XYZ file of C-alpha atoms in Angstrom:
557
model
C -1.461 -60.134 -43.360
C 1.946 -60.652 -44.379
C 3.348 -61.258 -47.969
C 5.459 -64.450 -48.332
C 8.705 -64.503 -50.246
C 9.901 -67.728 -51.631
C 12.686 -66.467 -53.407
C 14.534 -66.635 -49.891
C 10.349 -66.262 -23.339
C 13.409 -66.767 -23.645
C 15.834 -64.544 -23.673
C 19.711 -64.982 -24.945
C 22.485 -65.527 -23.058
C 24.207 -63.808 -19.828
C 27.595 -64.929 -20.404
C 29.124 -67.494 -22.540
C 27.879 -71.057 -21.342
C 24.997 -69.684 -19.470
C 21.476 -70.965 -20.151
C 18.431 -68.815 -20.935
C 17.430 -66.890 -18.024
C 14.336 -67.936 -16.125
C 13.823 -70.940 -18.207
C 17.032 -73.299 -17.687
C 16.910 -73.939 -13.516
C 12.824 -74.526 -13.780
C 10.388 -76.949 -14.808
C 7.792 -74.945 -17.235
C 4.977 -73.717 -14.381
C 1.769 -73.744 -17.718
C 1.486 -75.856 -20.668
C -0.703 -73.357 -22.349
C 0.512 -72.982 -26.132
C 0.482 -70.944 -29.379
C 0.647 -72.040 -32.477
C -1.623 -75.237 -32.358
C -3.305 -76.328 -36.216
C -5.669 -74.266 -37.138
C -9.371 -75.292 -37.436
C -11.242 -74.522 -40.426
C -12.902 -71.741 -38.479
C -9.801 -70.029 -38.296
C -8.509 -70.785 -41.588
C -11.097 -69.608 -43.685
C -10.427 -65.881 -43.185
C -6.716 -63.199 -43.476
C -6.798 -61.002 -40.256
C -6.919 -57.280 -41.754
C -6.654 -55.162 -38.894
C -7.287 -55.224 -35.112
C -8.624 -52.243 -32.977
C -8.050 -52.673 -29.560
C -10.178 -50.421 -26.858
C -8.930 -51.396 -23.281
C -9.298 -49.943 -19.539
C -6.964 -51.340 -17.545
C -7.947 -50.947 -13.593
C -5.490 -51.389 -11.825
C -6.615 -51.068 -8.042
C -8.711 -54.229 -9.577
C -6.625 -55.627 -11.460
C -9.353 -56.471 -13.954
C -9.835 -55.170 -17.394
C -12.793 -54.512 -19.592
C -12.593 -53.033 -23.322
C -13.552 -54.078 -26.861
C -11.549 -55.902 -29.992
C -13.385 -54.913 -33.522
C -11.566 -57.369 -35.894
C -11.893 -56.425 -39.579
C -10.499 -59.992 -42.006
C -11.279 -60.862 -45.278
C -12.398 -64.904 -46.214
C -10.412 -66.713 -48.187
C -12.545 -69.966 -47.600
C -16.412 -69.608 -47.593
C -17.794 -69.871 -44.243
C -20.476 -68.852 -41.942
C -18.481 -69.550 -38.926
C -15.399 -68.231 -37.725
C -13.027 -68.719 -34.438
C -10.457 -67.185 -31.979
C -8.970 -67.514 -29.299
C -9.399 -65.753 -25.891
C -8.530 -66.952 -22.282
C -11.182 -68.604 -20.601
C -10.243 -66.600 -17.637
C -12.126 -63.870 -19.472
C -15.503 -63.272 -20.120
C -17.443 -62.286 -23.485
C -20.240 -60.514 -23.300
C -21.311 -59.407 -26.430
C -20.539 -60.297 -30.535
C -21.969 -57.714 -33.151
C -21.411 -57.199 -36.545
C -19.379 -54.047 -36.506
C -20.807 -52.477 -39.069
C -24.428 -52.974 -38.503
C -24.176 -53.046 -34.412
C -26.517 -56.495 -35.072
C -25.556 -59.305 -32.055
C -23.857 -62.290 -33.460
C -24.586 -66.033 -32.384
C -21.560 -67.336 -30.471
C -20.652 -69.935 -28.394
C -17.601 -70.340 -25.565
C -15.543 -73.573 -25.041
C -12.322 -73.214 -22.928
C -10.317 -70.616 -24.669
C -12.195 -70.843 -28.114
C -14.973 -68.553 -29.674
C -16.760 -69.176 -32.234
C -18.872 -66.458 -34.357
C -21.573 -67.032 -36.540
C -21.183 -64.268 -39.620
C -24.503 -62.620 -40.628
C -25.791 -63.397 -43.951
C -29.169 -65.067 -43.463
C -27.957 -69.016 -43.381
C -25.696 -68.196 -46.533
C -21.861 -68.482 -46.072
C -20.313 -65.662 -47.552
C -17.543 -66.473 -50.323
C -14.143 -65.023 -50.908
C -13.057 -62.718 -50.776
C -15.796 -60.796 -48.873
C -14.776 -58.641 -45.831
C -16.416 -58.262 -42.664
C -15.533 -56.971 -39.283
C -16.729 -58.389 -35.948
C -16.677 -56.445 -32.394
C -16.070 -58.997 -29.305
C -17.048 -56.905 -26.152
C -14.876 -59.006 -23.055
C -13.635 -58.335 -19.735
C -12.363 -59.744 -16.577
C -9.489 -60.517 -14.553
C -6.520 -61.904 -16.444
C -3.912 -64.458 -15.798
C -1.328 -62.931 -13.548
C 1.893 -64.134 -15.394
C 3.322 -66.915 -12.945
C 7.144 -66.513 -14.299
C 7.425 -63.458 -16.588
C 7.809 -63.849 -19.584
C 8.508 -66.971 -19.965
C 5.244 -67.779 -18.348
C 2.997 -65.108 -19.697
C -0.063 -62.728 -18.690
C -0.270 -59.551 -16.868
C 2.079 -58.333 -14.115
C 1.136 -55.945 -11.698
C 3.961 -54.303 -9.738
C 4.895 -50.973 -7.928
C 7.363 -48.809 -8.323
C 9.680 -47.136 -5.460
C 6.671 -45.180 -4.439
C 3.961 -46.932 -4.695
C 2.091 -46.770 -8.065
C 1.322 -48.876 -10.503
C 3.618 -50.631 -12.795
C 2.198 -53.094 -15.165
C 3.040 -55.382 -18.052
C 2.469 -57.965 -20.413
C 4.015 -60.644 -21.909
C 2.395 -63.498 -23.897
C 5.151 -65.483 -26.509
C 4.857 -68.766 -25.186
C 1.216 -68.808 -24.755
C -0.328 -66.252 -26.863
C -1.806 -62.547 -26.850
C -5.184 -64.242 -26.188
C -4.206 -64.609 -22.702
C -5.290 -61.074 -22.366
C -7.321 -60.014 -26.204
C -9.081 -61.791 -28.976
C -7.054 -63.132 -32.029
C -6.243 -65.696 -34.119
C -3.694 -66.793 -32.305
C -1.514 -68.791 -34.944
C 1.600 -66.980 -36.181
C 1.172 -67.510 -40.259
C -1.435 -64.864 -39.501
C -0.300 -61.172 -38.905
C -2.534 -57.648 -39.090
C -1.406 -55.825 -41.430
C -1.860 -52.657 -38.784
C -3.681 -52.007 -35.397
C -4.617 -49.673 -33.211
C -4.800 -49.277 -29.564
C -7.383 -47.556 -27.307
C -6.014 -47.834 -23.542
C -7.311 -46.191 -20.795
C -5.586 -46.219 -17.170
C -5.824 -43.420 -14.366
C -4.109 -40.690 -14.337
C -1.141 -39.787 -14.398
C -0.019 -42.999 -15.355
C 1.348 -43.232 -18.534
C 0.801 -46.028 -21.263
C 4.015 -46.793 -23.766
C 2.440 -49.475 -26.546
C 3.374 -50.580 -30.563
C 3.922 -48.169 -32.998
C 3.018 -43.988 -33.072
C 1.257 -42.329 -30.053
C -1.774 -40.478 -32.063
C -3.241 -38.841 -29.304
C -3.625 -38.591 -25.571
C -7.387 -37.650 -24.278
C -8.127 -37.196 -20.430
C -11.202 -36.909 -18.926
C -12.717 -37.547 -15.305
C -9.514 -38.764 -13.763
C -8.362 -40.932 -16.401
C -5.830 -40.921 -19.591
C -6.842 -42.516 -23.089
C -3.577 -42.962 -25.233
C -4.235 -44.038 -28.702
C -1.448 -46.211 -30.194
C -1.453 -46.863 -34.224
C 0.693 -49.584 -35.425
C 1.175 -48.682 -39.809
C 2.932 -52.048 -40.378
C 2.061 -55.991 -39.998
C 2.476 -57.121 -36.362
C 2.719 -60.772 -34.793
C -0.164 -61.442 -32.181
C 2.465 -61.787 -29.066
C 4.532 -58.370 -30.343
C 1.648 -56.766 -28.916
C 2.582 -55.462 -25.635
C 1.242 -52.625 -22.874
C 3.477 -50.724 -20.597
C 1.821 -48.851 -17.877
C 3.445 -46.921 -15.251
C 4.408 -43.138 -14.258
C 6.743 -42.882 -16.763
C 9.595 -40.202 -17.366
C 10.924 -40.566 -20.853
C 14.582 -40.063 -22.645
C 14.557 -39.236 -26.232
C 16.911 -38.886 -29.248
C 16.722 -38.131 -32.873
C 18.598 -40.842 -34.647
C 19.335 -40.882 -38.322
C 19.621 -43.699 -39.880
C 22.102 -45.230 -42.288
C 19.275 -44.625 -45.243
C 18.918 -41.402 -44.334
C 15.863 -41.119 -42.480
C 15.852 -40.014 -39.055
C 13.276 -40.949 -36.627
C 12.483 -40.766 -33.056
C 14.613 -43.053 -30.405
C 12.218 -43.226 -26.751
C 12.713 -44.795 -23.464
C 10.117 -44.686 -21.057
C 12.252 -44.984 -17.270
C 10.996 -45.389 -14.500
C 11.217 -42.105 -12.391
C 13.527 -43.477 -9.819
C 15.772 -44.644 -12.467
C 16.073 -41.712 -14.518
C 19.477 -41.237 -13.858
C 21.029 -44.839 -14.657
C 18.321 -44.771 -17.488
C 20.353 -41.796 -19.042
C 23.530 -43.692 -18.986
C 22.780 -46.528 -20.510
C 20.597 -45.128 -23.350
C 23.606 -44.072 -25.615
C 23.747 -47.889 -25.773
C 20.413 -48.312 -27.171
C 21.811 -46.184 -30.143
C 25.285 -47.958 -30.857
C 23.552 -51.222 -30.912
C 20.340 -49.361 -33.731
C 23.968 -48.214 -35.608
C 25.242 -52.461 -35.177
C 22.719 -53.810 -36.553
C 21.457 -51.384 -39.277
C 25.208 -51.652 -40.342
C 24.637 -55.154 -40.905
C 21.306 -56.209 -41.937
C 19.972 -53.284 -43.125
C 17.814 -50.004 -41.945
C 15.590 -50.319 -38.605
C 12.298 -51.511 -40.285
C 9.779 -49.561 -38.384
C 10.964 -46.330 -38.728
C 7.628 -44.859 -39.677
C 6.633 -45.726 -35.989
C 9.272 -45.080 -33.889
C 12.235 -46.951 -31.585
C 10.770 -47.567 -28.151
C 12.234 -49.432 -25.032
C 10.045 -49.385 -21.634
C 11.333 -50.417 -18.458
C 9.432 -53.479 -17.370
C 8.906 -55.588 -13.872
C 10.132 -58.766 -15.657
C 13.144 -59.510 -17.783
C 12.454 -58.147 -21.356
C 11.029 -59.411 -24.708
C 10.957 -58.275 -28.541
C 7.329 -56.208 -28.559
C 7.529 -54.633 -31.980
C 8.314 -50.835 -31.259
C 8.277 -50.916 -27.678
C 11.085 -53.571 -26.465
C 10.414 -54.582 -22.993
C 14.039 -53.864 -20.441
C 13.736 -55.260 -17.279
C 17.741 -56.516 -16.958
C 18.444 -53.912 -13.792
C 21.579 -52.023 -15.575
C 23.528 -54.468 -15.226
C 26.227 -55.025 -18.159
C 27.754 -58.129 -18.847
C 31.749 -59.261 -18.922
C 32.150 -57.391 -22.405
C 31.018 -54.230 -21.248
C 27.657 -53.971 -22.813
C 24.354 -54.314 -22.054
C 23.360 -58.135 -23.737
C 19.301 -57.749 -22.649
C 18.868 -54.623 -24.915
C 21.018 -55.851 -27.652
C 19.750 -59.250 -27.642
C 16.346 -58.182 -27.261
C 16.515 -55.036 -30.475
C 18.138 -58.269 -32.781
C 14.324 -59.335 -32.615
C 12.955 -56.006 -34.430
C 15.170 -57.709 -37.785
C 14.715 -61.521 -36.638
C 10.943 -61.653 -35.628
C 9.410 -58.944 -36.270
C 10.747 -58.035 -39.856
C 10.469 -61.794 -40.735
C 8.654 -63.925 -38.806
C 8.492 -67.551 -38.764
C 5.580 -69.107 -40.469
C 5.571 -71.452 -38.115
C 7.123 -71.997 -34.640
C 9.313 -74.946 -36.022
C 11.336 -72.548 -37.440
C 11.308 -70.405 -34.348
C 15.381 -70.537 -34.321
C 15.318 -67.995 -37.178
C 14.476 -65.713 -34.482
C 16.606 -67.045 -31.655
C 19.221 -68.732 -32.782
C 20.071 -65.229 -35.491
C 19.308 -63.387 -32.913
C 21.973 -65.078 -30.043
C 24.346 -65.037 -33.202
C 24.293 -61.412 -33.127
C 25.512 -61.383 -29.818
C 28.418 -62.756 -30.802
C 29.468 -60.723 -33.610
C 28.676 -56.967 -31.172
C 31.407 -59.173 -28.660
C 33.401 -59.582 -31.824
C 33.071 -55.629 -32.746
C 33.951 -54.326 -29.566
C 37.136 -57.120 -28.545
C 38.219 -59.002 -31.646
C 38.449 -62.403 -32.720
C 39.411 -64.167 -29.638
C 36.810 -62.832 -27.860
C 34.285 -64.233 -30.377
C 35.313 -67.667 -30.217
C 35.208 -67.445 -26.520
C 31.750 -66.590 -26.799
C 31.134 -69.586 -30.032
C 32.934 -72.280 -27.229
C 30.067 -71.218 -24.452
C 27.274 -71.583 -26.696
C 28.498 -75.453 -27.812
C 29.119 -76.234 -24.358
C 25.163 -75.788 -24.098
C 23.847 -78.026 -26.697
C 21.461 -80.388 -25.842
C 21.029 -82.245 -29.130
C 18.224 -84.183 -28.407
C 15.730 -82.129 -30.989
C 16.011 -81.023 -34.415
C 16.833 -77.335 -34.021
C 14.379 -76.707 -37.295
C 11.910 -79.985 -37.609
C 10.092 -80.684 -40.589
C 6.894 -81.094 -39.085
C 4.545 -78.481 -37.262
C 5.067 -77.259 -33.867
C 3.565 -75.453 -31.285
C 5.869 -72.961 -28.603
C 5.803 -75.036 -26.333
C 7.014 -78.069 -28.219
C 9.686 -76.072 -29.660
C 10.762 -74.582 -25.899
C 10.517 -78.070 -23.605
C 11.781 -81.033 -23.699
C 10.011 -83.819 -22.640
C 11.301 -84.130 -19.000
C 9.379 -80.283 -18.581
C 12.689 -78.490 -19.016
C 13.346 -76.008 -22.028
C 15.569 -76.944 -24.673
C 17.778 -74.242 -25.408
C 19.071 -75.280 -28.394
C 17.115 -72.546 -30.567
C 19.359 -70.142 -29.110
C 22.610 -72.279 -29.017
C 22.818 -74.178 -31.839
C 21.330 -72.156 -34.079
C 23.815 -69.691 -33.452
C 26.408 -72.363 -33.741
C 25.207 -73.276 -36.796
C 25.034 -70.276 -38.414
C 28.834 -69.860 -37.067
C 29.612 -72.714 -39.004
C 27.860 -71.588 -42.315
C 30.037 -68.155 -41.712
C 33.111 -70.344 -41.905
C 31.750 -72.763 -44.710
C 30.519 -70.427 -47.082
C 32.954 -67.357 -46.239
C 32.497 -64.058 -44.204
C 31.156 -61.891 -47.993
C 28.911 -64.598 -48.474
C 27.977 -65.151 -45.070
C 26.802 -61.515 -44.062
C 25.617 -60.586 -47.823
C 22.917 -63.529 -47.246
C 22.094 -62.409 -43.391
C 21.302 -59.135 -45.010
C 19.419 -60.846 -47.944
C 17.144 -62.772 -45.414
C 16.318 -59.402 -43.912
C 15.597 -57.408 -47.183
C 15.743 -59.638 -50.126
C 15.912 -56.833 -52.567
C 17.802 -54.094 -51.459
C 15.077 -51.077 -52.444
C 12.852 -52.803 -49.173
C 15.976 -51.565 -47.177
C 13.944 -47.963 -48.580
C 10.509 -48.978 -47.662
C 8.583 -48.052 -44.279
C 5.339 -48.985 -45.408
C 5.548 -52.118 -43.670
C 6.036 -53.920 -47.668
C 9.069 -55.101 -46.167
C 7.481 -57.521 -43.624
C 7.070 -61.146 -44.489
C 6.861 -64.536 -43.192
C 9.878 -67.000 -43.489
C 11.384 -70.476 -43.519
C 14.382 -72.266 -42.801
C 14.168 -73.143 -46.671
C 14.176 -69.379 -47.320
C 17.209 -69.022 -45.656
C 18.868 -71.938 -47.050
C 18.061 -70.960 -50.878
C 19.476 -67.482 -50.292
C 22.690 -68.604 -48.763
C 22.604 -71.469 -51.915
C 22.241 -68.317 -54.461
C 24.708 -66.016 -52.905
C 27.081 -68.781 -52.106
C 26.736 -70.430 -55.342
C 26.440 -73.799 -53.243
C 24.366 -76.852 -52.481
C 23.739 -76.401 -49.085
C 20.838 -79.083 -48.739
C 23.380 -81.488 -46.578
C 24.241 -78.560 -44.521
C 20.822 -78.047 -43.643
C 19.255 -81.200 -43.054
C 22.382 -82.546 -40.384
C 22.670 -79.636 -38.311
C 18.746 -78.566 -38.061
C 16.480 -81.135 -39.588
C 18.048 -84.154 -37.347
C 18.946 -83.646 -33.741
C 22.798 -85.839 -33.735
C 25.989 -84.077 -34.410
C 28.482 -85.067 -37.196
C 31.529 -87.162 -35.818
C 35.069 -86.851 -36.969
C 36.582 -90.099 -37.072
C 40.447 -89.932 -36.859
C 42.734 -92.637 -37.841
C 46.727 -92.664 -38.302
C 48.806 -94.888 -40.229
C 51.998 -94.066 -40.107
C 52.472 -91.057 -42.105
C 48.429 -90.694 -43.404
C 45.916 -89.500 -41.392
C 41.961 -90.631 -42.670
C 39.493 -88.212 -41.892
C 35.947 -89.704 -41.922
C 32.628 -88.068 -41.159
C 30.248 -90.289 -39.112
C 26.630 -89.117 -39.867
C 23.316 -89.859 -38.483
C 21.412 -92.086 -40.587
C 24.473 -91.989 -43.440
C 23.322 -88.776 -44.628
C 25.564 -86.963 -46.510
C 28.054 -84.388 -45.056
C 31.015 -83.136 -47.326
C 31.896 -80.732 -44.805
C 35.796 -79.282 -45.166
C 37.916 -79.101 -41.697
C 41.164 -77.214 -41.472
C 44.340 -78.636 -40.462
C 47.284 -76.957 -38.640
C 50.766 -78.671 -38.830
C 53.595 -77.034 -37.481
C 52.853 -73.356 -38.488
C 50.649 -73.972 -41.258
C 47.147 -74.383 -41.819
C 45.452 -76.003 -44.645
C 41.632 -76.638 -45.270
C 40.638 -80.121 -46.351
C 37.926 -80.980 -48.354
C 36.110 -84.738 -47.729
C 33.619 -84.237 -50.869
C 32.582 -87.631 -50.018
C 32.798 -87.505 -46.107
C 36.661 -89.101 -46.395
C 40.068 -87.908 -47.066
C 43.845 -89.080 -46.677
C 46.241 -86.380 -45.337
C 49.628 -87.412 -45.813
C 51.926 -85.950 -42.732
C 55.501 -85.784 -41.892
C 56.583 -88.689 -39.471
C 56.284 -87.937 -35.939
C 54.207 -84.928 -36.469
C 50.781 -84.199 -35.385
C 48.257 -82.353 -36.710
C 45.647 -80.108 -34.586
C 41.881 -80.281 -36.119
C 39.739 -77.331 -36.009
C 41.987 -75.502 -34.317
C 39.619 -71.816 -34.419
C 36.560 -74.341 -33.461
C 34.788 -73.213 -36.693
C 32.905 -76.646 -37.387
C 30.312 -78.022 -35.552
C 31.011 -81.267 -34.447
C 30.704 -84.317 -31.856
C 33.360 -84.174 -29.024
């Protein structure tokens, strides 16, 4: 479980003006969400911890194992739920303590538990612990991982290679859970047994490895709050490359990429770039939160995604036109912007994607200047959709935050959140800017200390608009509620009389927008300020002036 702190499939971008890979040229293949309201079966308990035992068969491609669930209530209830994929089967509910069988029933994807207690609902804020025995065959992910479940590939010679991915649907496509993201574990551990000699690369610290009778059991333990879909398995014959980074606190911990064997070699050159982009970000934001656990990127048979610990790299090597590899980067953003802070709720899913396509941006910046950022800023608008409030007010679901109506994704969470937050760079000036980026991350600067997983928490869009409002020493409510709550973009209405020029913003539903713009005339620049949405701009006869001329504002073309 997460603290909150009030005081503050899909995958980035190629090149500039691409789409997100995978999702852009398709219609979406499942309409199978995460996220949904929660019933009050689900709401009346705080997941505690998960345990995980799992044997993964791959000639089969069936598995069979064991979630024990420990919660405490926080409404009294005798009945609980979760989800699970109906494609699986449940065979047994006991009380995990006891080993006493549990009433449940199945509907679709839904269990639900009657708690022991002889007829009497237990009250907050009572623990208990369940153990779901399940197995099966699970849903072979149609259009990894943007459509999740399990893939089962080979590698060059044969064996198995195996992942999962779940965001858009939810890690009870393949294991029980709440499956709601205001709910997190505060730790878990993983019991995963596959043939040997494959090797299993999962969240957080490898505690042991135990074979027996053909077959390898790798215990993973996770010491810090996890989302549901963060929760990933890598299975293959492994070779791994390792490094002992230290990081800007101080503390060094381990740096591990589990290759495939016949890409050792181009594994080895690219994983110096795995630790200029840890130095990037830490630089920026703050220390790499889960350094009790460890750094860990596994080579998967789909494109990649941000599983806490263990990023998933599936982008073939390839580097983009700056010279860097945007899959990794993008995808090790998502340890700071997801897994650090998560969004309460998926309407404020751009926190993740639209700070973490941002971030792109500035590495491009880093490595070729100025220029080369803006080039990358123009792509991004070129993208925007508008047609959906980046960060709605009301509830969603992943898949109402990734589709549009006609089926297709909206990839506005990545664009023009990043656009925005380009904008609130210029607005509220570069100190500012990155001071509250690094705020949103660590809100007090001894968390930047912590690896105790204290750190962790859930966040808004408000969050991040009262921190940049305290650092800034701004109102920033306008800013907020035109560019994410409301879909339209601000229009600049130019009109010249003689030698005045009016500036006027035209705003969606009037609201108010007293959003500067700079000016250059001749060889000067000035900034103009329309506290009221309007301002007269007196300039020489016969001269023009150039609006915007760095493209630092959002606006209507």
């Amino acid at each position: 479980m997460r603290i909150h702190v009030l005081s503050s499939l899909p995958l980035a971008i190629l090149t500039a003006g691409a789409l997100a890979p995978g999702f852009s040229q398709t219609q979406a293949t499942d309409r199978n969400t995460s996220g949904a309201p929660l019933s009050s079966e689900e709401a009346a308990f705080d997941v505690l911890h998960y345990d995980l035992e799992l044997e993964v068969d791959p000639s089969a491609r069936s598995i069979a194992g064991r979630l024990t669930m420990r919660a405490r209530l926080v409404h009294p209830t005798q009945r609980i739920a979760l989800a699970l994929d109906s494609a699986l089967t449940v065979t047994a509910v006991t009380d995990a303590g006891t080993g006493a069988a549990l009433p449940f029933e199945r509907e679709g994807g839904r269990i639900t538990i009657t708690l022991a207690g002889g007829g009497r609902a237990p009250e907050p804020p009572a623990e208990f612990a369940i153990a779901i025995d399940y197995g099966g065959t699970p849903r072979v992910a149609p259009n990894p991982p943007w459509n999740g479940g399990f893939t089962w590939a080979e590698t060059a010679d044969g064996s198995p290679w195996i992942a999962t991915s779940c965001q858009a649907e939810g890690a009870d496509l393949w294991w029980p859970c709440k499956d709601h993201p205001s709910d997190e574990a505060e730790s878990m551990d993983l019991h995963v047994t596959v043939p040997a000699p494959l090797v299993v690369a999962s969240n957080g610290r490898l505690v042991s490895v135990d074979e027996a009778e053909g077959k390898r059991t790798y215990h993973w333990h996770v010491s810090t709050p996890i989302n549901n879909y963060g929760v990933a398995l890598n299975i293959a014959p492994y070779e791994t490359i390792e490094a002992d980074y230290e990081s800007t606190c101080g503390d060094t911990f381990k740096v591990t990429y589990w290759v495939l064997p016949e890409n050792l070699e181009q594994g080895q050159k690219l994983f110096p770039q795995f630790l200029e982009h840890m130095r990037f970000f830490e630089e920026l934001f703050g220390p790499y939160p889960f350094r009790a656990d460890k750094y860990g990127v596994a080579e998967t048979p789909h494109l990649g995604m941000e599983h806490q610990s263990i990023i998933a790299y599936g982008n073939g090597y390839r580097e983009n036109k700056w010279g860097y590899d945007w899959l990794h980067h993008h995808e090790l953003s998502h340890e700071w912007w997801a897994n650090l802070v998560t969004a309460e709720n998926w309407k404020d899913f751009w926190l993740h994607e639209g700070f973490g396509t941002y971030t792109q941006a500035l590495y491009v910046e880093r490595l070729h200047g100025s220029a080369a950022y803006r080039e990358v800023m123009a792509g991004h608008r070129r993208g925007l959709r508008n047609e959906h409030p980046v960060a709605p007010r009301e509830d969603r679901t992943t898949t109402e935050m990734y589709f549009s109506t006609d089926g297709r994704v909206d990839n506005d969470v990545y664009y023009k959140g990043a656009c925005v937050l380009h904008t609130l760079r210029w607005l509220i000036g570069r100190k500012a800017f990155f001071e509250s980026m690094r705020r949103m991350a660590y809100p007090d600067p001894a968390l930047e200390q912590t690896t105790d997983g204290s750190a962790c928490r859930f966040v808004t869009t408000d969050d991040f608009k009262e921190i940049a409002e305290r650092i800034s020493k701004r109102d920033l409510g306008w800013f907020f509620d035109v560019y994410l709550h409301q879909p339209r973009l601000p229009e600049l209405v130019q009109e010249r009389e003689g030698d005045e020029l009016r500036l006027t913003w035209k705003v969606p539903d009037g609201l108010a927008f007293p959003m500067p713009i700079e000016l250059r005339i001749g060889a000067d620049s000035q900034r103009v300020e329309l506290a009221d949405g309007t301002a007269v701009v007196t300039l020489p006869e016969g001269v023009e002036a150039e609006i915007d001329p760095l493209g630092w504002v959002l606006r209507a073309r």
